[in-house]
Short mmCIF file of C-alpha atoms in Angstrom, two decimals:
data_model
loop_
_atom_site.label_atom_id
_atom_site.label_comp_id
_atom_site.label_asym_id
_atom_site.label_seq_id
_atom_site.Cartn_x
_atom_site.Cartn_y
_atom_site.Cartn_z
CA MET A 1 3.32 -21.54 26.64
CA ALA A 2 5.84 -18.70 26.91
CA LEU A 3 5.50 -15.78 24.56
CA LYS A 4 7.77 -15.96 21.53
CA LYS A 5 10.72 -13.62 22.01
CA ASN A 6 12.20 -12.04 18.91
CA LEU A 7 13.96 -9.04 20.42
CA ALA A 8 17.42 -10.02 19.25
CA LEU A 9 16.25 -10.41 15.67
CA ALA A 10 14.54 -7.02 15.77
CA LEU A 11 17.64 -5.28 17.10
CA ALA A 12 19.76 -6.93 14.43
CA PHE A 13 17.83 -4.92 11.85
CA GLY A 14 18.32 -1.66 13.75
CA LEU A 15 21.98 -1.41 14.75
CA VAL A 16 24.19 1.29 13.28
CA ALA A 17 27.46 2.79 14.32
CA GLY A 18 26.89 5.85 16.50
CA ALA A 19 30.03 7.64 15.39
CA VAL A 20 28.61 8.84 12.07
CA GLN A 21 27.72 12.52 12.14
CA ALA A 22 23.99 13.17 11.84
CA GLN A 23 22.77 14.83 8.64
CA ASP A 24 19.68 15.86 6.73
CA LEU A 25 18.08 13.46 4.24
CA ARG A 26 15.86 14.62 1.36
CA ILE A 27 13.67 11.99 -0.29
CA GLY A 28 11.80 12.54 -3.55
CA LEU A 29 8.32 10.98 -3.66
CA GLN A 30 6.28 10.29 -6.79
CA ASP A 31 3.13 11.75 -5.21
CA ASP A 32 2.04 13.83 -2.25
CA ALA A 33 0.73 11.90 0.72
CA ASP A 34 -2.88 12.16 1.79
CA VAL A 35 -3.92 12.70 5.43
CA LEU A 36 -1.20 11.77 7.95
CA ASP A 37 -3.53 9.75 10.14
CA PRO A 38 -2.90 5.97 9.95
CA ASP A 39 -6.59 5.22 10.40
CA GLN A 40 -7.75 7.54 7.61
CA ALA A 41 -4.80 7.36 5.19
CA ARG A 42 -4.64 5.29 2.02
CA THR A 43 -1.73 6.44 -0.17
CA PHE A 44 1.43 4.46 -0.83
CA VAL A 45 3.66 7.50 -0.29
CA GLY A 46 1.85 8.15 2.97
CA ARG A 47 3.03 4.74 4.14
CA ILE A 48 6.59 5.73 3.26
CA VAL A 49 6.27 8.79 5.52
CA PHE A 50 4.68 6.68 8.26
CA SER A 51 7.67 4.30 8.13
CA SER A 52 9.74 7.04 9.77
CA LEU A 53 6.95 8.65 11.79
CA CYS A 54 4.84 5.85 13.33
CA ASP A 55 6.04 2.58 14.82
CA LYS A 56 3.80 -0.48 14.50
CA LEU A 57 3.16 -3.42 16.77
CA VAL A 58 5.13 -5.67 14.39
CA ASP A 59 7.21 -5.22 11.25
CA ILE A 60 8.56 -7.46 8.48
CA THR A 61 11.97 -8.53 7.23
CA PRO A 62 12.91 -8.26 3.54
CA ASP A 63 11.91 -11.94 3.32
CA LEU A 64 8.44 -11.09 4.71
CA GLU A 65 8.95 -12.69 8.12
CA ILE A 66 6.96 -10.98 10.89
CA ILE A 67 9.28 -9.51 13.55
CA PRO A 68 8.82 -7.36 16.67
CA GLN A 69 8.58 -3.61 16.75
CA LEU A 70 6.42 -2.24 19.59
CA ALA A 71 5.35 -5.77 20.48
CA THR A 72 8.28 -7.93 21.56
CA GLY A 73 6.45 -11.26 21.46
CA TRP A 74 3.06 -12.84 20.77
CA GLU A 75 1.15 -16.06 21.09
CA PHE A 76 -2.13 -17.37 19.65
CA SER A 77 -4.32 -19.68 21.70
CA GLU A 78 -4.83 -23.21 20.38
CA ASP A 79 -8.28 -22.37 19.02
CA GLY A 80 -6.93 -19.25 17.27
CA LEU A 81 -9.40 -16.98 19.06
CA THR A 82 -6.99 -15.19 21.40
CA LEU A 83 -3.79 -13.32 20.59
CA THR A 84 -1.64 -12.26 23.54
CA MET A 85 1.08 -9.66 22.87
CA ALA A 86 3.92 -8.50 25.09
CA LEU A 87 4.66 -4.80 24.59
CA ARG A 88 8.01 -3.06 24.53
CA GLU A 89 8.79 -1.23 27.76
CA GLY A 90 10.15 2.32 28.03
CA VAL A 91 8.52 3.61 24.83
CA VAL A 92 7.03 7.11 24.68
CA PHE A 93 5.08 8.97 22.03
CA HIS A 94 6.45 12.19 20.55
CA ASP A 95 4.43 14.24 23.07
CA GLY A 96 5.91 12.32 26.02
CA THR A 97 2.81 10.18 26.61
CA PRO A 98 3.87 6.64 27.57
CA PHE A 99 3.16 3.73 25.28
CA ASN A 100 1.57 0.94 27.29
CA ALA A 101 -1.30 -1.54 27.19
CA GLU A 102 -3.95 1.17 27.52
CA ALA A 103 -2.43 3.09 24.60
CA ALA A 104 -2.38 -0.05 22.44
CA ILE A 105 -6.01 -0.75 23.35
CA TYR A 106 -6.99 2.81 22.44
CA ASN A 107 -5.30 2.51 19.04
CA LEU A 108 -6.80 -0.84 18.12
CA ASN A 109 -10.26 0.33 19.16
CA ARG A 110 -9.83 3.55 17.18
CA SER A 111 -8.97 1.54 14.07
CA ARG A 112 -12.04 -0.63 14.69
CA ASN A 113 -14.59 2.02 15.61
CA LEU A 114 -13.67 5.43 14.20
CA PRO A 115 -16.43 6.10 11.65
CA GLU A 116 -13.87 7.43 9.18
CA SER A 117 -11.44 4.53 9.70
CA ARG A 118 -10.14 2.78 6.60
CA ARG A 119 -8.64 0.13 8.84
CA ALA A 120 -11.92 -1.19 10.21
CA SER A 121 -12.20 -4.01 7.68
CA GLU A 122 -8.56 -4.95 8.29
CA VAL A 123 -9.18 -5.58 12.00
CA SER A 124 -12.83 -6.65 11.78
CA SER A 125 -12.01 -10.01 13.38
CA ILE A 126 -11.18 -8.29 16.68
CA SER A 127 -14.09 -8.40 19.11
CA ASN A 128 -12.31 -7.15 22.23
CA VAL A 129 -8.95 -5.88 23.47
CA GLU A 130 -8.02 -5.87 27.14
CA ALA A 131 -4.98 -5.30 29.32
CA VAL A 132 -3.44 -8.29 31.09
CA ASP A 133 -1.03 -5.87 32.75
CA ASP A 134 0.66 -2.60 31.81
CA THR A 135 2.84 -4.24 29.15
CA THR A 136 0.61 -7.08 27.90
CA ILE A 137 -2.61 -7.04 25.89
CA ARG A 138 -5.06 -9.81 25.09
CA ILE A 139 -6.88 -9.56 21.75
CA THR A 140 -10.05 -11.65 21.46
CA LEU A 141 -11.19 -12.58 17.95
CA SER A 142 -14.68 -13.37 16.74
CA ALA A 143 -13.14 -16.03 14.48
CA PRO A 144 -9.60 -17.19 13.68
CA ASP A 145 -7.85 -14.61 11.50
CA ALA A 146 -4.86 -15.74 9.46
CA THR A 147 -4.26 -12.17 8.30
CA LEU A 148 -4.12 -10.30 11.59
CA LEU A 149 -0.37 -10.18 12.25
CA ALA A 150 0.23 -9.04 8.67
CA GLN A 151 -2.38 -6.29 9.17
CA LEU A 152 -0.63 -5.20 12.35
CA SER A 153 2.63 -4.86 10.40
CA ASP A 154 1.03 -1.97 8.50
CA ARG A 155 -1.22 1.00 9.24
CA ALA A 156 -3.66 -1.00 11.38
CA GLY A 157 -0.77 -1.69 13.76
CA MET A 158 0.58 1.89 13.89
CA MET A 159 0.41 3.45 17.33
CA ILE A 160 -0.50 7.13 17.80
CA SER A 161 -0.66 9.18 20.99
CA PRO A 162 -4.11 8.74 22.57
CA ALA A 163 -3.82 12.17 24.19
CA ALA A 164 -3.05 13.88 20.88
CA ALA A 165 -5.71 11.90 19.03
CA GLU A 166 -8.39 12.79 21.56
CA ALA A 167 -7.44 16.47 21.52
CA ALA A 168 -7.32 16.75 17.71
CA GLY A 169 -10.17 14.47 16.69
CA LEU A 170 -10.41 14.12 12.91
CA ASP A 171 -7.76 16.84 12.53
CA PHE A 172 -5.09 14.57 14.03
CA GLY A 173 -3.48 14.19 10.59
CA LEU A 174 -2.61 17.90 10.54
CA ASN A 175 -0.14 17.39 13.39
CA PRO A 176 0.40 13.63 13.82
CA VAL A 177 1.96 12.39 17.06
CA CYS A 178 3.33 8.85 16.94
CA SER A 179 6.23 6.96 18.50
CA GLY A 180 8.55 6.41 15.52
CA PRO A 181 12.19 7.45 15.11
CA TYR A 182 11.18 10.84 13.67
CA SER A 183 8.55 13.33 14.83
CA PHE A 184 6.44 15.71 12.75
CA VAL A 185 7.65 19.28 12.15
CA GLU A 186 5.63 20.73 9.28
CA ARG A 187 3.77 20.01 6.10
CA ILE A 188 3.17 22.22 3.08
CA GLN A 189 0.75 20.53 0.68
CA GLN A 190 2.33 19.57 -2.66
CA ASP A 191 5.71 20.86 -1.41
CA ARG A 192 7.20 19.02 1.57
CA ILE A 193 6.74 17.04 4.75
CA VAL A 194 9.49 17.59 7.34
CA LEU A 195 10.33 15.24 10.21
CA THR A 196 12.97 15.61 12.92
CA ARG A 197 14.91 12.98 14.83
CA PHE A 198 13.14 11.92 18.06
CA ALA A 199 15.80 11.82 20.78
CA ASP A 200 13.69 9.68 23.12
CA TYR A 201 13.04 6.94 20.57
CA TRP A 202 13.65 3.48 22.01
CA ASN A 203 16.20 2.65 19.30
CA ALA A 204 17.44 6.19 18.56
CA ASP A 205 21.06 5.14 17.97
CA ALA A 206 19.95 3.29 14.83
CA TYR A 207 19.04 6.56 13.05
CA ALA A 208 21.71 8.87 11.67
CA PHE A 209 19.81 11.84 10.20
CA ASP A 210 18.79 14.99 12.05
CA THR A 211 15.87 15.61 9.73
CA VAL A 212 14.08 13.78 6.95
CA THR A 213 12.26 15.84 4.32
CA PHE A 214 9.86 14.22 1.86
CA LEU A 215 9.36 16.16 -1.37
CA PRO A 216 6.54 15.19 -3.78
CA ILE A 217 7.79 15.45 -7.39
CA PRO A 218 5.37 13.62 -9.72
CA ASP A 219 7.50 14.00 -12.85
CA THR A 220 10.03 11.16 -12.86
CA THR A 221 12.40 13.09 -15.15
CA VAL A 222 12.36 16.10 -12.85
CA ARG A 223 12.78 13.87 -9.80
CA LEU A 224 15.91 12.28 -11.26
CA ALA A 225 17.25 15.67 -12.36
CA ASN A 226 16.84 16.91 -8.79
CA LEU A 227 18.80 13.92 -7.52
CA ARG A 228 21.59 14.54 -9.99
CA ALA A 229 21.67 18.24 -9.11
CA GLY A 230 22.08 17.44 -5.42
CA ASP A 231 18.65 18.75 -4.41
CA LEU A 232 17.61 15.22 -3.37
CA ASP A 233 19.57 12.47 -1.67
CA MET A 234 17.22 9.61 -2.58
CA LEU A 235 14.14 8.98 -4.67
CA GLU A 236 11.56 6.23 -4.82
CA ARG A 237 10.15 4.74 -8.02
CA LEU A 238 12.86 5.60 -10.51
CA ALA A 239 11.37 5.20 -13.97
CA ALA A 240 12.40 1.91 -15.56
CA THR A 241 13.46 3.84 -18.67
CA ASP A 242 16.00 5.74 -16.51
CA LEU A 243 17.47 2.68 -14.81
CA ALA A 244 20.35 2.15 -17.24
CA SER A 245 21.31 5.82 -17.16
CA ALA A 246 21.17 6.09 -13.37
CA SER A 247 23.03 2.81 -12.86
CA SER A 248 25.90 4.00 -15.07
CA ASP A 249 26.21 7.33 -13.23
CA ALA A 250 29.16 7.11 -10.82
CA ALA A 251 27.55 9.71 -8.56
CA LEU A 252 24.47 7.53 -8.05
CA GLN A 253 23.49 4.03 -7.04
CA THR A 254 20.31 2.07 -7.64
CA THR A 255 18.62 -0.89 -6.00
CA GLN A 256 15.33 -2.67 -6.56
CA ALA A 257 12.82 -5.22 -5.23
CA THR A 258 9.86 -6.99 -6.81
CA SER A 259 6.61 -5.46 -5.61
CA LEU A 260 3.87 -7.23 -3.68
CA GLY A 261 1.31 -5.07 -5.45
CA TYR A 262 -0.20 -4.20 -8.80
CA GLN A 263 -1.41 -1.45 -11.12
CA ALA A 264 -4.96 -1.71 -12.44
CA ILE A 265 -8.06 0.09 -13.66
CA THR A 266 -10.73 0.26 -10.96
CA ILE A 267 -14.21 0.59 -12.46
CA ASN A 268 -17.15 2.25 -10.75
CA VAL A 269 -19.84 -0.44 -10.82
CA GLY A 270 -21.94 0.68 -7.87
CA ASN A 271 -20.48 3.73 -6.14
CA GLY A 272 -23.08 6.42 -6.84
CA GLU A 273 -24.61 7.80 -10.00
CA ARG A 274 -21.33 7.82 -11.95
CA ALA A 275 -21.64 4.02 -12.13
CA ASP A 276 -24.65 4.43 -14.42
CA ASN A 277 -22.91 3.94 -17.77
CA PRO A 278 -22.17 0.99 -20.09
CA LEU A 279 -18.79 0.25 -18.47
CA GLY A 280 -20.19 0.29 -14.95
CA GLN A 281 -23.40 -1.59 -15.66
CA ASP A 282 -22.40 -4.34 -18.09
CA ALA A 283 -19.63 -6.86 -17.33
CA ARG A 284 -19.35 -7.59 -21.07
CA VAL A 285 -18.10 -4.05 -21.68
CA ARG A 286 -15.52 -4.49 -18.94
CA GLN A 287 -14.50 -7.84 -20.42
CA ALA A 288 -14.14 -6.15 -23.81
CA LEU A 289 -11.87 -3.52 -22.28
CA SER A 290 -9.68 -6.21 -20.74
CA LEU A 291 -9.51 -8.17 -24.02
CA SER A 292 -8.47 -5.04 -25.91
CA ILE A 293 -5.32 -4.65 -23.79
CA ASP A 294 -2.00 -6.33 -24.55
CA ARG A 295 -0.34 -6.29 -21.16
CA SER A 296 3.04 -7.38 -22.54
CA VAL A 297 3.03 -4.29 -24.78
CA ILE A 298 2.56 -2.07 -21.72
CA ALA A 299 5.47 -3.82 -20.03
CA GLN A 300 7.78 -3.36 -23.02
CA VAL A 301 6.74 0.07 -24.33
CA VAL A 302 6.44 1.91 -21.01
CA PHE A 303 8.83 -0.04 -18.78
CA GLU A 304 11.33 -1.72 -21.13
CA GLY A 305 10.30 -5.07 -19.65
CA ALA A 306 10.94 -4.04 -16.02
CA VAL A 307 7.45 -5.02 -14.83
CA ALA A 308 5.45 -8.26 -14.89
CA PRO A 309 2.21 -8.33 -16.91
CA GLY A 310 -0.70 -9.29 -14.68
CA ASN A 311 -4.40 -10.06 -14.52
CA GLN A 312 -4.88 -10.91 -10.85
CA PRO A 313 -4.16 -9.27 -7.47
CA TRP A 314 -0.95 -11.32 -7.27
CA PRO A 315 1.82 -11.74 -9.86
CA PRO A 316 2.12 -15.00 -11.85
CA THR A 317 5.11 -15.94 -9.68
CA SER A 318 3.02 -15.86 -6.50
CA PRO A 319 1.84 -19.11 -4.89
CA TRP A 320 -1.60 -17.49 -4.71
CA TYR A 321 -1.85 -16.93 -8.47
CA ASN A 322 -4.67 -18.95 -10.06
CA ALA A 323 -3.19 -20.74 -13.09
CA ASP A 324 -6.70 -21.60 -14.29
CA PHE A 325 -7.00 -17.96 -15.33
CA PRO A 326 -3.83 -17.14 -17.29
CA ILE A 327 -3.31 -13.71 -18.83
CA GLN A 328 -5.47 -13.55 -21.93
CA GLU A 329 -4.01 -12.75 -25.31
CA ARG A 330 -5.26 -9.51 -26.79
CA ASP A 331 -8.29 -10.21 -28.99
CA VAL A 332 -9.78 -7.12 -30.66
CA GLU A 333 -12.43 -9.07 -32.58
CA ALA A 334 -13.63 -10.83 -29.44
CA ALA A 335 -13.78 -7.46 -27.69
CA ARG A 336 -15.88 -5.99 -30.50
CA ALA A 337 -18.18 -9.01 -30.40
CA LEU A 338 -18.76 -8.53 -26.67
CA LEU A 339 -19.60 -4.87 -27.19
CA ALA A 340 -22.08 -5.79 -29.92
CA GLU A 341 -23.62 -8.47 -27.70
CA ALA A 342 -24.02 -5.86 -24.97
CA GLY A 343 -25.86 -3.59 -27.41
CA TYR A 344 -23.03 -1.29 -28.43
CA PRO A 345 -22.04 -2.27 -31.99
CA ASP A 346 -20.69 1.24 -32.59
CA GLY A 347 -18.53 1.15 -29.49
CA VAL A 348 -18.64 3.11 -26.24
CA ASP A 349 -17.15 6.28 -24.79
CA ILE A 350 -15.65 6.10 -21.30
CA SER A 351 -13.66 8.39 -19.03
CA VAL A 352 -10.67 7.19 -17.01
CA GLN A 353 -8.94 9.31 -14.39
CA VAL A 354 -5.16 8.94 -14.07
CA ALA A 355 -2.50 10.39 -11.78
CA ASN A 356 -0.66 13.41 -13.16
CA ASN A 357 2.71 11.71 -13.41
CA PRO A 358 4.23 10.84 -16.78
CA VAL A 359 4.57 7.10 -16.15
CA GLN A 360 0.93 6.43 -15.34
CA GLN A 361 -0.19 8.79 -18.07
CA GLN A 362 1.92 6.91 -20.59
CA VAL A 363 0.42 3.62 -19.38
CA MET A 364 -3.07 4.95 -20.01
CA GLN A 365 -2.13 6.44 -23.38
CA VAL A 366 -1.04 2.96 -24.48
CA VAL A 367 -4.29 1.48 -23.12
CA GLN A 368 -6.24 4.27 -24.81
CA ALA A 369 -4.68 3.49 -28.20
CA MET A 370 -5.29 -0.26 -27.89
CA ALA A 371 -8.86 0.10 -26.63
CA SER A 372 -9.78 2.45 -29.48
CA GLU A 373 -9.14 -0.34 -31.99
CA ALA A 374 -11.89 -2.34 -30.27
CA GLY A 375 -14.34 0.58 -30.30
CA ILE A 376 -13.73 1.70 -26.73
CA ARG A 377 -13.04 5.42 -26.87
CA ILE A 378 -11.25 6.52 -23.70
CA SER A 379 -10.93 10.13 -22.57
CA LEU A 380 -8.27 10.67 -19.91
CA GLU A 381 -8.64 12.95 -16.88
CA ALA A 382 -5.23 13.73 -15.34
CA LYS A 383 -5.47 14.54 -11.63
CA GLU A 384 -3.17 15.14 -8.70
CA PHE A 385 -2.99 11.79 -6.91
CA ALA A 386 -4.64 12.77 -3.63
CA THR A 387 -7.50 14.36 -5.61
CA LEU A 388 -7.82 11.21 -7.72
CA LEU A 389 -8.19 9.08 -4.59
CA SER A 390 -10.64 11.50 -3.03
CA ASP A 391 -12.82 11.45 -6.15
CA GLN A 392 -12.54 7.68 -6.31
CA SER A 393 -13.71 7.28 -2.71
CA ALA A 394 -16.61 9.66 -3.32
CA GLY A 395 -17.71 7.82 -6.47
CA ALA A 396 -16.96 10.92 -8.56
CA TYR A 397 -15.41 8.88 -11.37
CA THR A 398 -16.22 6.34 -14.07
CA ALA A 399 -12.93 4.43 -14.06
CA SER A 400 -9.60 5.08 -12.38
CA GLN A 401 -6.10 3.92 -13.19
CA VAL A 402 -4.74 3.26 -9.75
CA GLY A 403 -2.39 0.84 -8.08
CA TRP A 404 -1.88 -0.92 -4.78
CA SER A 405 1.50 -1.37 -3.16
CA GLY A 406 0.69 -4.87 -1.95
CA ARG A 407 0.55 -6.59 1.41
CA VAL A 408 2.37 -9.47 3.05
CA ASP A 409 -0.76 -11.60 3.33
CA PRO A 410 -2.80 -12.19 0.12
CA ASP A 411 -5.93 -10.98 1.88
CA GLY A 412 -4.49 -7.47 1.85
CA ASN A 413 -4.51 -7.38 -1.96
CA ILE A 414 -8.13 -8.33 -2.45
CA HIS A 415 -10.54 -8.40 0.51
CA GLN A 416 -11.03 -4.70 1.20
CA PHE A 417 -11.33 -3.89 -2.51
CA VAL A 418 -14.15 -6.22 -3.54
CA THR A 419 -16.08 -7.31 -0.47
CA THR A 420 -19.36 -5.55 0.30
CA ASP A 421 -18.57 -2.49 2.42
CA GLY A 422 -14.83 -3.20 2.18
CA GLY A 423 -12.70 -0.32 3.44
CA ILE A 424 -11.32 0.53 -0.03
CA ASN A 425 -14.12 -0.86 -2.19
CA ASP A 426 -14.28 2.29 -4.33
CA ALA A 427 -15.81 0.28 -7.17
CA GLY A 428 -18.95 -0.23 -5.10
CA TYR A 429 -18.84 -3.91 -6.03
CA SER A 430 -21.00 -6.35 -4.07
CA ASN A 431 -21.37 -10.10 -4.53
CA ALA A 432 -22.44 -12.29 -1.63
CA GLU A 433 -20.64 -15.33 -3.03
CA VAL A 434 -17.37 -13.42 -3.33
CA ASP A 435 -17.86 -12.15 0.23
CA GLY A 436 -18.30 -15.74 1.40
CA PHE A 437 -15.11 -16.94 -0.27
CA LEU A 438 -12.95 -14.06 0.91
CA ASN A 439 -14.31 -14.01 4.45
CA GLY A 440 -13.70 -17.76 4.58
CA ALA A 441 -10.07 -17.30 3.51
CA ARG A 442 -9.53 -15.09 6.53
CA VAL A 443 -10.52 -17.65 9.15
CA SER A 444 -8.39 -20.59 8.04
CA ASN A 445 -4.69 -21.11 8.65
CA ASP A 446 -4.66 -23.99 6.15
CA VAL A 447 -2.95 -22.87 2.94
CA ALA A 448 -4.91 -25.28 0.74
CA ASP A 449 -8.23 -24.09 2.15
CA ARG A 450 -7.27 -20.46 1.67
CA ARG A 451 -6.10 -21.07 -1.90
CA ALA A 452 -9.39 -22.80 -2.74
CA ALA A 453 -11.30 -19.80 -1.36
CA TYR A 454 -9.27 -17.31 -3.39
CA ASN A 455 -9.71 -19.43 -6.50
CA GLY A 456 -13.47 -19.49 -5.96
CA ALA A 457 -13.55 -15.71 -5.69
CA SER A 458 -11.31 -15.34 -8.75
CA ALA A 459 -13.68 -17.39 -10.91
CA ILE A 460 -16.40 -14.82 -10.25
CA LEU A 461 -14.23 -11.72 -10.33
CA MET A 462 -12.74 -12.71 -13.69
CA GLN A 463 -16.24 -12.45 -15.12
CA ASP A 464 -17.44 -9.39 -13.22
CA LEU A 465 -14.16 -7.44 -13.52
CA PRO A 466 -14.70 -4.56 -11.11
CA ILE A 467 -10.91 -4.26 -11.32
CA VAL A 468 -8.94 -4.83 -14.53
CA TYR A 469 -5.37 -5.69 -13.55
CA LEU A 470 -2.54 -4.53 -15.82
CA TYR A 471 0.90 -5.27 -14.36
CA HIS A 472 3.00 -5.78 -11.24
CA PRO A 473 5.71 -3.17 -10.63
CA VAL A 474 9.31 -3.52 -9.56
CA TRP A 475 10.31 -0.94 -6.97
CA ILE A 476 13.44 0.93 -8.04
CA TRP A 477 15.26 3.35 -5.76
CA ALA A 478 18.04 5.73 -6.79
CA MET A 479 20.27 7.56 -4.34
CA GLU A 480 23.58 9.32 -3.89
CA ALA A 481 26.58 7.02 -4.08
CA GLY A 482 27.51 7.94 -0.50
CA ILE A 483 24.39 6.45 1.07
CA GLU A 484 25.09 3.18 2.84
CA GLY A 485 22.99 0.60 4.63
CA PHE A 486 19.75 1.00 2.66
CA VAL A 487 17.88 -2.32 2.37
CA PRO A 488 15.20 -2.72 -0.36
CA TYR A 489 11.94 -4.26 0.83
CA PRO A 490 9.25 -5.79 -1.39
CA ASP A 491 6.61 -3.57 0.24
CA GLY A 492 8.36 -0.54 -1.26
CA MET A 493 8.85 1.21 2.08
CA ILE A 494 11.93 3.26 2.97
CA ARG A 495 13.21 2.07 6.35
CA LEU A 496 16.01 4.29 7.64
CA ALA A 497 17.37 2.13 10.47
CA GLY A 498 21.07 1.64 9.77
CA VAL A 499 21.15 4.05 6.82
CA THR A 500 24.00 6.59 6.73
CA MET A 501 25.43 9.04 4.23
CA ALA A 502 29.10 9.81 3.76
CA GLU A 503 30.21 13.43 4.03
#
């Protein structure tokens, strides 16, 4: 069977008139990115930077269809155990190293085998990668993997220069070398990340800006003020409370897309000694916390209704949502009864870390007030986001208010967070039955079988609650009125192909 060719569709998303004069673009981010190494990174804003810095094997459309990027076509064998991919010709990395089959093999093996890789669980189905020829690779799987193409549309599919990676080792993220439309110039922590247009990019005519500068500004009010003052050209995650004001400003424009992800409270149940507390050791305390929260109040008070209350990794509108577990009504008395049953009739004291931006802090202040009425006394620890994630990974936390930007395949919202030794299982949760369900969902291409597996896992997770889900965001972007061609994507990324700005 011939490989599926999608080149025309891919180019349709990348064309832009070449006559527009190139300019500089300044983008305000809600947080600072973590390490700029696709295999070690985990932040949402880091993925935004990578969208301009590092091409992937495949990408998505706004409707979540998988389309070519560095791979121009692909084909699975009938048994689902072999994936053959044709690679784009004439591509070079930012250091001039050619992108070819050997480079793709290096990258996939690095994601699989680097001890520090956070992508290992995402590509764990891969047992071997080999070159058919210089522009074709054959990926052999240990079992069919319904999630693999979706994984390759994100960080697991990002290609970095093998030469640069070998030379830098674990310090690669200090000077990342990829093959995207923009190359790395400099980074000043908590201040800026600067990229410059890569003249030898395979689709260079689709990109209009000389440089792209990402500026972390956690305060949403300050971020919007900077946009209005002309110090930014675009910002991501406009506060819902500012949407009406920004939309009515003739100098600005806004656009939005429903997120694939969620915001939640991750609880340390087995990640080191900080798990040794009532919240970490007794599911009834976690259930009491969940029952004390009115998710619709969070949606209205903090976001003026511009988010969807949630209690699962997927929003209630998703086909993967389990209707057998609807969002519970707040029940303070039931929460108190659970605490008493667990041996804490006088309540419990817990600590929750939260990012140092006003939106997430307000979310947790609302949760704090509601939980206190049930006898759960929450102290909040505000932290810079990269520090919060670092402490979370290390187990240096009791509970953490943290979100996930969401993935195209449902596996990406759950597997690595709750399976034993999952790449982002910061809760330290382990349940063999949950592992069985979620590993099973990965090897079937039958939607009904996968849904049954996710439902089986949900029945257990709803009792154990290593993660207490709160709501599902809506991505809102604000930008200068002169920006044209920006397309909102449900993954929240900023793709700059076809984007221009009037003088």
